[in-house]
Coordinates of C-alpha atoms and ligand atoms in Angstrom, one line a residue:
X1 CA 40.5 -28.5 272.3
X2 CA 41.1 -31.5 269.8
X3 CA 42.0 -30.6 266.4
X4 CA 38.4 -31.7 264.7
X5 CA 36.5 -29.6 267.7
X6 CA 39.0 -26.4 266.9
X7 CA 38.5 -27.1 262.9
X8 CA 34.5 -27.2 264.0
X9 CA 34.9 -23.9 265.8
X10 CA 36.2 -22.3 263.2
X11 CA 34.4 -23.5 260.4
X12 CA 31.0 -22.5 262.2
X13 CA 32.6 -19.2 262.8
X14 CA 33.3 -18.6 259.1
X15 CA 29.7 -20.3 258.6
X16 CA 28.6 -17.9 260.6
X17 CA 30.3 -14.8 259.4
X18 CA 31.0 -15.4 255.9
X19 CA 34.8 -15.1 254.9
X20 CA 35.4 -11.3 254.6
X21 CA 37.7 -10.6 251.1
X22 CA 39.1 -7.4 250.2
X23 CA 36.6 -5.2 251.4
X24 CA 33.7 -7.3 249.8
X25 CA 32.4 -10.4 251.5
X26 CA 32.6 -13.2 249.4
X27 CA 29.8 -15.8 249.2
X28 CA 30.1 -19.2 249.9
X29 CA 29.9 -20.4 246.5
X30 CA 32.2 -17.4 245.0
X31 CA 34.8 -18.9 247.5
X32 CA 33.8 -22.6 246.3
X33 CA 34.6 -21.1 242.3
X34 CA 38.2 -19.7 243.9
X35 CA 39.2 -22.6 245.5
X36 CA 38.0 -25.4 243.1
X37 CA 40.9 -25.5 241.4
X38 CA 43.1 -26.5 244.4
X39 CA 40.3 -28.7 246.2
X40 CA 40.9 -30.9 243.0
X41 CA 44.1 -30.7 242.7
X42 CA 45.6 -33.0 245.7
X43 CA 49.4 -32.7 244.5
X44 CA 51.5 -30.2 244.6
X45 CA 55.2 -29.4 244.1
X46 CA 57.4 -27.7 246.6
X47 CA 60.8 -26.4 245.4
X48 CA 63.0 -24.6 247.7
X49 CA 65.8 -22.9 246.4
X50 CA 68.2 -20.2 246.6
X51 CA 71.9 -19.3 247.8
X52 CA 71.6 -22.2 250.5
X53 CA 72.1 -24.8 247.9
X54 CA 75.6 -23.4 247.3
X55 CA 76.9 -24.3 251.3
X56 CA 74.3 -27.4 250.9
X57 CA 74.5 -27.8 254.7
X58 CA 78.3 -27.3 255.2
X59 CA 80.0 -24.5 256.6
X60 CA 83.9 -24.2 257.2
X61 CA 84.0 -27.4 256.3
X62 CA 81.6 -28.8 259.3
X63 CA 78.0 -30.3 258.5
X64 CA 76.0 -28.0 260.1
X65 CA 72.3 -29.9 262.0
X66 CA 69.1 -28.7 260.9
X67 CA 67.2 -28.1 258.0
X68 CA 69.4 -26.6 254.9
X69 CA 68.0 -23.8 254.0
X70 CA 68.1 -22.6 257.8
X71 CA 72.1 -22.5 257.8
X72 CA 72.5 -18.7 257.8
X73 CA 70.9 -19.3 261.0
X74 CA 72.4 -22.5 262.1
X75 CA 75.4 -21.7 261.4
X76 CA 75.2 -18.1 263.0
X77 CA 76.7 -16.6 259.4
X78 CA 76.6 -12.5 259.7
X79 CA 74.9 -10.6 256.7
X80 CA 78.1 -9.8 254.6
X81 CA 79.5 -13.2 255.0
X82 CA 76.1 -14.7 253.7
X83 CA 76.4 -12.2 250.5
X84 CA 79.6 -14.2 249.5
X85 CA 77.4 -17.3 248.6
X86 CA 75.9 -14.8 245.5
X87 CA 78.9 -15.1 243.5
X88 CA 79.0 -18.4 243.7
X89 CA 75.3 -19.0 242.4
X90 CA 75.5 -20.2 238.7
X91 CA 73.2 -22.2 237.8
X92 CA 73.5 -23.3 234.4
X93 CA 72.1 -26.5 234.1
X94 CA 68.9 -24.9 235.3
X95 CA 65.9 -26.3 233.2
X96 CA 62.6 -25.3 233.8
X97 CA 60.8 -27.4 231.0
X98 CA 62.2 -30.5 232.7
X99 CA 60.9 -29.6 236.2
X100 CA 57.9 -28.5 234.9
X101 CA 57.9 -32.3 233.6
X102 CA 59.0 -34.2 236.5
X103 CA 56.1 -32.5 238.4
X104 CA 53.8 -33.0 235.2
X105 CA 54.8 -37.1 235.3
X106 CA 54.6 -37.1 239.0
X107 CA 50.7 -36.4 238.6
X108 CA 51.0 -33.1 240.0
X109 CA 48.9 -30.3 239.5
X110 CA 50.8 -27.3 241.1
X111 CA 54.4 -26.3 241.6
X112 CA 54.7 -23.8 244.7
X113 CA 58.3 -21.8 244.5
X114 CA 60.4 -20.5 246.9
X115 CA 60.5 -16.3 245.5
X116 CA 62.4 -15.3 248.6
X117 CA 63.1 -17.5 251.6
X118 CA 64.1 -16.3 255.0
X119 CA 67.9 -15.3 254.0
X120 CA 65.9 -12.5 252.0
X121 CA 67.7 -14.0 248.6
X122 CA 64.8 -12.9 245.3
X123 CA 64.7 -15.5 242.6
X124 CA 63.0 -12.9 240.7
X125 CA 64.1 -9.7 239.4
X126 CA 63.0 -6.9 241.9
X127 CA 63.5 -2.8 242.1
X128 CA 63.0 -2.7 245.6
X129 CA 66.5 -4.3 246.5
X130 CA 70.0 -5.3 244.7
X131 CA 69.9 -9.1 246.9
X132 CA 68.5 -10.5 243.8
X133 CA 69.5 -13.4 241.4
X134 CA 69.8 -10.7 238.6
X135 CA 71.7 -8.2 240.1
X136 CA 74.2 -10.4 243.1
X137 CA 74.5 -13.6 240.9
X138 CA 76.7 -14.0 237.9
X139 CA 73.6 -15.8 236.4
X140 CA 71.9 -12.4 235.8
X141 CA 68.5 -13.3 235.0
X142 CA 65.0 -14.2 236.7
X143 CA 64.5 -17.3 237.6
X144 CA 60.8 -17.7 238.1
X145 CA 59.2 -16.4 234.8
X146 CA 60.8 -19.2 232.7
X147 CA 59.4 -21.6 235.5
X148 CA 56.0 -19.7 235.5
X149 CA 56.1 -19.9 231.7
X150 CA 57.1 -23.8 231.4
X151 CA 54.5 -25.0 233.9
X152 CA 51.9 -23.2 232.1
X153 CA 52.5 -24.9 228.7
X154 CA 52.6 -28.1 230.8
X155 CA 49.0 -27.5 232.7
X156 CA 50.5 -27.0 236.4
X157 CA 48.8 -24.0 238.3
X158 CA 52.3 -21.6 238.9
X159 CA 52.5 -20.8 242.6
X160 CA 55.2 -18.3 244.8
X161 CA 56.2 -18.5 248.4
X162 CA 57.1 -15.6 250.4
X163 CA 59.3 -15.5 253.8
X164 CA 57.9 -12.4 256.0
X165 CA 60.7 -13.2 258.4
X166 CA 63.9 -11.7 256.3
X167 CA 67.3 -11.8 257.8
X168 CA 69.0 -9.7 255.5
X169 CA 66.3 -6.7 254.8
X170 CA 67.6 -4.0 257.5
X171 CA 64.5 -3.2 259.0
X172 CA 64.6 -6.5 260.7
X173 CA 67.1 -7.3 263.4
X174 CA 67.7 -10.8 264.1
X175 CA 69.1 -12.5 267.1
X176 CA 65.8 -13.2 268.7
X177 CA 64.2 -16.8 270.2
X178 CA 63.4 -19.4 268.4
X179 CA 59.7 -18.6 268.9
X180 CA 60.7 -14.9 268.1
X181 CA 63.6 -14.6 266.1
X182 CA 63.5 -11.5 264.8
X183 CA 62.3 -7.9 265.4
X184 CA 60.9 -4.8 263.7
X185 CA 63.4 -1.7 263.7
X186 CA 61.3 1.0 265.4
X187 CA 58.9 2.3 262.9
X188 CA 60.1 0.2 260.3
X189 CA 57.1 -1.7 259.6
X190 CA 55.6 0.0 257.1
X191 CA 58.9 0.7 255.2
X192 CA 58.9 -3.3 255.4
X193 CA 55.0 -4.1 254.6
X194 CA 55.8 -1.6 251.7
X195 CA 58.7 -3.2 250.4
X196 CA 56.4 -6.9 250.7
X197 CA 54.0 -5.1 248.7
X198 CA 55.9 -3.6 246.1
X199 CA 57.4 -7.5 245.1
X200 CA 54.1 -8.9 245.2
X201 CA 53.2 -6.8 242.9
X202 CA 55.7 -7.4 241.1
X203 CA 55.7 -11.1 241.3
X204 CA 52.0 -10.6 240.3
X205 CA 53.1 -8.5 237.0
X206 CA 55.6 -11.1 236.0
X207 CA 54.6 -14.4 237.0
X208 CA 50.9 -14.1 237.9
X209 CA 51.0 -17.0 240.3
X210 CA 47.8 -18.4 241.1
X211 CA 48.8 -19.0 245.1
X212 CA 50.8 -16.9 247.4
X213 CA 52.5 -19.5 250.3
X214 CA 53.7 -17.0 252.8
X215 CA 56.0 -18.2 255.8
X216 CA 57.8 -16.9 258.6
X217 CA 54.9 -14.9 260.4
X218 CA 55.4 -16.0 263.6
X219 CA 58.0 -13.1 265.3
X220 CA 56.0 -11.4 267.0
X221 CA 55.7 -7.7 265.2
X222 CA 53.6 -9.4 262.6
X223 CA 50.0 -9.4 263.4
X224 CA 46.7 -10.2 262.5
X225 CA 45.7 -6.5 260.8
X226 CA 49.2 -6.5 258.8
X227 CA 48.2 -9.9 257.7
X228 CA 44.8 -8.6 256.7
X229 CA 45.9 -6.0 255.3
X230 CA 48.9 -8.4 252.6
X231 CA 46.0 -10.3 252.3
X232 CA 43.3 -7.8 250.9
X233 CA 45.8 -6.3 248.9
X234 CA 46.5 -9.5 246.7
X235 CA 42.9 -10.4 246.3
X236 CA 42.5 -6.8 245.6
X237 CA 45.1 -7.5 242.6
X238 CA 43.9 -10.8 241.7
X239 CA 40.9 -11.9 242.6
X240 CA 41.2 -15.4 241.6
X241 CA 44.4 -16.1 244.1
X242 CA 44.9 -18.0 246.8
X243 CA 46.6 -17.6 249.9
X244 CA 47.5 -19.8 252.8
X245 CA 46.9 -19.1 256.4
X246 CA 50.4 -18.1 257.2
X247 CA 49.8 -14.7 255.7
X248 CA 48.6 -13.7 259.5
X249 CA 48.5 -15.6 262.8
X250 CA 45.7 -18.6 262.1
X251 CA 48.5 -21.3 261.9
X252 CA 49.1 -22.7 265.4
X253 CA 52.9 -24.1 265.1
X254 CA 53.4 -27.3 263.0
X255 CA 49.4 -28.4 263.3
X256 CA 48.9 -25.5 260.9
X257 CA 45.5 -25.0 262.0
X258 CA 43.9 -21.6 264.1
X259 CA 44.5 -22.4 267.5
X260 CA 41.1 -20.2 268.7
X261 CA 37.9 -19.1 268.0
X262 CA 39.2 -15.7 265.7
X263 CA 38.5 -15.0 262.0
X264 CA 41.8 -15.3 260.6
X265 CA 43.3 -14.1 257.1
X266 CA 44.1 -17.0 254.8
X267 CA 42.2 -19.6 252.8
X268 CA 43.9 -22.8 254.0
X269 CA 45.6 -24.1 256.6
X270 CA 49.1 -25.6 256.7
X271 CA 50.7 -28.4 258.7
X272 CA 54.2 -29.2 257.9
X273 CA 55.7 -32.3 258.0
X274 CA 52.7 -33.7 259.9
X275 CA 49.3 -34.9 258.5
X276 CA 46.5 -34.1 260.8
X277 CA 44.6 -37.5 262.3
X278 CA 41.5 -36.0 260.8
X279 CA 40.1 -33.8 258.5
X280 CA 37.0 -31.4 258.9
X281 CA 34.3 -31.1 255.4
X282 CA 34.6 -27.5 254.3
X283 CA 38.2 -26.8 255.9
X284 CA 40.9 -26.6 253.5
X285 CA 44.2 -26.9 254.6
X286 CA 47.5 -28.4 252.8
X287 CA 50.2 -30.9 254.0
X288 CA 54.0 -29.3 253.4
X289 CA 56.4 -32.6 253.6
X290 CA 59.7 -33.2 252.5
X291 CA 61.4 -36.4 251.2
X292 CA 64.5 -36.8 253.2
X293 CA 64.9 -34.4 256.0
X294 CA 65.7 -30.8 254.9
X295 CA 63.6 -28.6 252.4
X296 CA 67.0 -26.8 250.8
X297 CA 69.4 -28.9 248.9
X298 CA 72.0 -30.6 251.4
X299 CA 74.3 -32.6 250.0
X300 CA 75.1 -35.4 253.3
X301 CA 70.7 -35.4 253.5
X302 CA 70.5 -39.1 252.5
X303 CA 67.6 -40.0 254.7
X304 CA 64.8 -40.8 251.5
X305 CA 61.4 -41.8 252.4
X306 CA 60.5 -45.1 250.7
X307 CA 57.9 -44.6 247.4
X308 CA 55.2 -46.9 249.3
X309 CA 55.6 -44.0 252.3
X310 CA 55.2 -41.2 249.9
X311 CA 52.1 -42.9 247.9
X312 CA 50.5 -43.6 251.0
X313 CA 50.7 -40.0 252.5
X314 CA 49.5 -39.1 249.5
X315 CA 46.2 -41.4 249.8
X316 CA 46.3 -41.0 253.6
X317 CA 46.1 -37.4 252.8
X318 CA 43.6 -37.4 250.5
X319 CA 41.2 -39.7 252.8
X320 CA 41.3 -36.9 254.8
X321 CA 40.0 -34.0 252.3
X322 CA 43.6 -32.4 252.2
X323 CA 46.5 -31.6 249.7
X324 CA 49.7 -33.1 249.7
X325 CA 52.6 -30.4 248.8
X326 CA 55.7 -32.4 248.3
X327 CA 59.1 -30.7 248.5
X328 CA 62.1 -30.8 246.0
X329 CA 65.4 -29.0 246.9
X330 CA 67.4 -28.8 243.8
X331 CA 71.4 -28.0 243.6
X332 CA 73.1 -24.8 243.3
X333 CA 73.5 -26.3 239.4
X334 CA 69.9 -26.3 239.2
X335 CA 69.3 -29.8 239.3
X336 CA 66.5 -31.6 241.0
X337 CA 68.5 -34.2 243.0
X338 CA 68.3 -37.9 241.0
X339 CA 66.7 -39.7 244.4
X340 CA 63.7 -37.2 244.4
X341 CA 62.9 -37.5 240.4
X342 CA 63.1 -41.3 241.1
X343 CA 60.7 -41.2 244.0
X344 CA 58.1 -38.8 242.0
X345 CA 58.2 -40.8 238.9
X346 CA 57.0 -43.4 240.7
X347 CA 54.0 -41.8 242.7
X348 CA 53.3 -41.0 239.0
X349 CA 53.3 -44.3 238.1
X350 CA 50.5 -45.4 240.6
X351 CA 48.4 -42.5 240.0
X352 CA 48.3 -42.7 236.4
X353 CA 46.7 -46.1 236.8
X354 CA 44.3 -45.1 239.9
X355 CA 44.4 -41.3 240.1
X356 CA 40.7 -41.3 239.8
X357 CA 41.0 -42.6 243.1
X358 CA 42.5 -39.2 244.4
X359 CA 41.9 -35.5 242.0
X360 CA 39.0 -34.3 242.4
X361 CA 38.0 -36.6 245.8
X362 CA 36.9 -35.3 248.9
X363 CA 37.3 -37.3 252.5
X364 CA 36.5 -40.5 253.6
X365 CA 33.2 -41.6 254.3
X366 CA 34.3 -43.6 257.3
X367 CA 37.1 -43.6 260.0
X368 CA 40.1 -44.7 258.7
X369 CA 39.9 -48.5 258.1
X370 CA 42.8 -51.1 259.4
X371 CA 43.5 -52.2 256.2
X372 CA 44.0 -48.3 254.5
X373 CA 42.3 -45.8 253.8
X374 CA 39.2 -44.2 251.6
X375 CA 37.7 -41.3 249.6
X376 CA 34.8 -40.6 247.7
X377 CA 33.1 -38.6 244.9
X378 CA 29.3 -37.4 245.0
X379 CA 27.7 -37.9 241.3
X380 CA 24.7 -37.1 240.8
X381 CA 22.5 -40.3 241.6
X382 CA 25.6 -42.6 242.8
X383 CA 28.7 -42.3 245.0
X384 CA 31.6 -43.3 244.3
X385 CA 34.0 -44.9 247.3
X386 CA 37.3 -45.5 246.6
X387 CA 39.0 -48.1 249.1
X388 CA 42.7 -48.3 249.2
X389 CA 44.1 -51.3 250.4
X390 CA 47.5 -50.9 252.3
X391 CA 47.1 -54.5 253.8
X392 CA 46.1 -57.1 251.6
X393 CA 43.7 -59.5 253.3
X394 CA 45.2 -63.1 253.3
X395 CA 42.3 -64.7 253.1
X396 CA 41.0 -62.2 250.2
X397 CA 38.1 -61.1 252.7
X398 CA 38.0 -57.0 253.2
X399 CA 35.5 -55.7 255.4
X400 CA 33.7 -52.2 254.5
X401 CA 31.9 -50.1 256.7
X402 CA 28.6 -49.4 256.4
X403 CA 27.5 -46.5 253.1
X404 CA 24.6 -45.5 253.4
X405 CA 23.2 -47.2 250.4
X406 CA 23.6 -50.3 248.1
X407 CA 26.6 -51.3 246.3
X408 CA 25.9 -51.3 242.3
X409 CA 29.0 -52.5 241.4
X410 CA 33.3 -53.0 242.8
X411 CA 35.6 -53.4 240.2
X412 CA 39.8 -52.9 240.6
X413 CA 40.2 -50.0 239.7
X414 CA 43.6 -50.7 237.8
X415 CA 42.1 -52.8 235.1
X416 CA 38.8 -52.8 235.9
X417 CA 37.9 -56.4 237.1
X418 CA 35.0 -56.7 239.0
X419 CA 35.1 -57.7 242.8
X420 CA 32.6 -60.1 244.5
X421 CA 30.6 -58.7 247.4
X422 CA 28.1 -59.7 250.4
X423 CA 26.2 -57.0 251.8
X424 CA 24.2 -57.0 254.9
X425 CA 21.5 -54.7 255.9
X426 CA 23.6 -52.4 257.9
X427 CA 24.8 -51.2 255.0
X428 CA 28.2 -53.1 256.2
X429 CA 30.0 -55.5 253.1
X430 CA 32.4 -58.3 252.3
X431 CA 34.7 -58.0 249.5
X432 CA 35.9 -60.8 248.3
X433 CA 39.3 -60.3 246.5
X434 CA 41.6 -62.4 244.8
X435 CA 45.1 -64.0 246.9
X436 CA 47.8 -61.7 245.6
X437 CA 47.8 -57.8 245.7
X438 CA 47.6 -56.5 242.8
X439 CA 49.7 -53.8 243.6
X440 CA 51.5 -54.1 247.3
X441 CA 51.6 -50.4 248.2
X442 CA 47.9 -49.5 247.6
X443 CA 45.5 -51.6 245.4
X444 CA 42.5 -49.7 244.8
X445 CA 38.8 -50.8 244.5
X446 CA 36.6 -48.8 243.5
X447 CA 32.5 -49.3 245.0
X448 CA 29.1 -47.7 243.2
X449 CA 26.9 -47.0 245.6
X450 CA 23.2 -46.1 244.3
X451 CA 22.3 -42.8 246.1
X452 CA 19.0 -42.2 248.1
X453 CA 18.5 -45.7 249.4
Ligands
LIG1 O1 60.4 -23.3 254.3 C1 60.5 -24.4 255.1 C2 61.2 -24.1 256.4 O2 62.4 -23.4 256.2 C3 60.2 -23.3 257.2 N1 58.9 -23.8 256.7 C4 59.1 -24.7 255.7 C5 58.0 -24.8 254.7 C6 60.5 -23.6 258.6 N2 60.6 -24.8 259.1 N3 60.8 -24.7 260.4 N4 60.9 -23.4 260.7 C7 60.6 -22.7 259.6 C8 61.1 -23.0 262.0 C9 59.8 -23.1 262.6 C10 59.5 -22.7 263.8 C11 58.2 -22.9 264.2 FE1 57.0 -22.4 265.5 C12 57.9 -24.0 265.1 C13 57.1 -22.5 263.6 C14 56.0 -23.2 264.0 C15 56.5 -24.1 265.0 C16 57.8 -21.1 266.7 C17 57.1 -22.0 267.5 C18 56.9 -20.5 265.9 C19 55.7 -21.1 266.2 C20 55.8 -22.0 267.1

């Protein structure tokens, strides 16, 4: 099945069935209040980090392929050699009031943390095991509370990841395939959902994070019930928390959407490094990217996307009634690297003069455009469409599909001049713009359209 008819499936599935939470089904419009938050939101910040940003994609001296944070596996380093990177973690030029502030200027609404990555490494200080910033590192102290604390006072919704997959906790054995690369020790599973449990509840005591990202749930020992059951216990905790589909087996590899027909636990879905071609209303679901080509610092990675790529996924995103969760990987100092604060500073640039054009927007009325892309907000007796313009007419004339109602007004939205129109009684228009673009990665305009007509 094509994405859009799999997203239908399950959307008339959870239509059907209501979306079961905790051991209390939760109205539609309870799970509208949960998510609102996010759904207006758009833009996120990933940061992963931990002891991989010491090797930063070297090992005995060779660059090792792949993604950074990956290199214990990579690299094939055992568990003891791995623990050798601890002493070396010291980061004292950590700042959490600055990241907090390049996310802030970046026009992002959320910062989503790595807590404990695949190499089983806890940013956060936890009883249930010593392989922790506070008691392997000579920095000694949590890392994630100040963070939690700074984005707070800056406004940005404080969010944890969680690996499931842990190479270093000994009831998991790894070795395995690609597909499956680790296994469950024989009746270790519940010593291991335990241990999950006992640090989300402690993350939840000490940093209250508003969404749990989980990852690495594809071996094959985790299923669907264990899922369930992570799942029920957070909203059980907090009720107001999200959590991604990746808590159980509804992400289908990179798509990050249910492959089937089956309820799964999970509130949104999750491609990474991909953005679907469509959207469906009513699914939520999350685009993980990153801005070169690893997630974990690596210090040969010089492969930047250009700012007009990362606005544009951002708007092409959008269009499509998803969020955009953009990755950092800072240094083993603590420092976000310069190209990526240069890069977000500059998405935060354009949306501070046309974010109203993106938070709080939901998908396109119309297939993407060949000129860019679109999305709208539903007032009360108008709709608003906003239309981004990639490609900038040469002869100033931009045709609009048809709305569904008359055009009141179509200004710029940066600057608010107004924008001459024709429309025809298919509901299609003309715009008429000026020669130049007034800004040549995405110029917005935004239409009125008079509702009911
Ligand atoms: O944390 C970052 C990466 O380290 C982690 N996810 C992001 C957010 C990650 N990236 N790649 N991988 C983990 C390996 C992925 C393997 C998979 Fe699959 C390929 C998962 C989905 C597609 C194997 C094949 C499992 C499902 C299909």
């Amino acid at each position: 099945m094509q994405f859009a008819a799999r997203c239908l499936v399950l959307l008339l599935l959870l239509a059907a069935n209501g979306v079961d939470v905790g051991a209390r089904a939760e109205s539609p419009s309870d799970r509208d209040m949960r998510m609102s938050w996010w759904r207006d939101a758009r833009f996120g910040m990933f940061i992963h980090w931990g002891l991989y940003a010491v090797p930063a994609g070297r090992w005995n001296g060779e660059d090792v392929p792949g993604i950074g944070e990956w290199i214990m596996d990579r690299a094939n380093i055992s568990a003891a050699d791995y623990e050798k990177l601890a002493p070396r973690f010291d980061p004292t030029e950590y700042d959490p009031q600055q990241w907090a502030q390049v996310a802030k200027d970046a026009g992002m609404k959320y910062v989503v943390i790595t807590s404990k990555h695949h190499d089983g490494f806890c940013l956060f200080d936890t009883a249930a095991t010593d392989w922790d910033v506070v008691d392997a590192t000579p920095w000694g102290k949590d890392l994630l509370m100040p963070l939690s604390a700074a984005c707070r006072e800056a406004g940005l919704h404080f969010c944890v990841y969680y690996s499931i997959m842990d190479w270093h906790h000994p009831a998991q054995v790894r070795g395995g395939e690609y597909h499956n690369p680790t296994r469950i020790r024989d009746g270790q599973k519940r010593v291991y959902i335990d241990y999950m449990k006992q640090q989300l509840g402690e993350l939840l005591d000490s940093c209250d994070p508003d969404v749990l990202w989980f990852d690495g749930e594809w071996p094959d020992w985790w299923t669907e019930p264990d899922g369930r059951e992570v799942y029920d216990f957070l909203l059980k905790r907090k009720p107001s928390i999200i959590v991604n589909n990746r808590v159980a087996k509804g992400r289908k590899g990179m798509e990050g959407f249910s492959p089937d027909d089956q309820p799964h636990a999970g509130d949104f879905g999750t491609p990474e490094q991909q953005i679907p071609a469509t959207g469906v209303p009513g699914l939520d679901w999350e685009s993980c990217m990153t801005m070169n080509d690893t997630w974990g610092f690596k210090a040969n990675d010089d492969n930047w996307k250009s700012e007009a790529t990362l606005i544009r996924n951002l708007i092409d995103i959008a269009s499509k009634g998803g969020n955009y969760l953009l990755n950092v990987g800072p240094t083993a100092e603590g420092r976000i690297p310069q190209p990526s604060v240069e890069r977000l500073a500059a998405i935060g640039r354009w949306l501070r003069a046309n974010g109203e054009s993106i938070y709080g927007t939901t998908a396109s009325p119309f297939e993407p455009p060949p000129w860019g892309r679109a999305t709208k907000r539903a007032g009360g007796d108008a709709l608003e469409v906003y239309l981004h313009v990639f490609d900038w007419p040469a002869d100033g004339r931009l045709a609009v599909p048809a709305l569904g109602g008359s055009i009141t007004s179509a200004t710029l939205l940066d600057g608010g001049t107004n924008v001459e129109f024709e429309q025809t009684a298919s509901g299609a228009a003309t715009l008429q713009l000026s020669a130049e673009a007034p800004d040549e990665v995405a110029s917005v305009v935004k239409l009125v359209i008079a509702a009911g007509d």
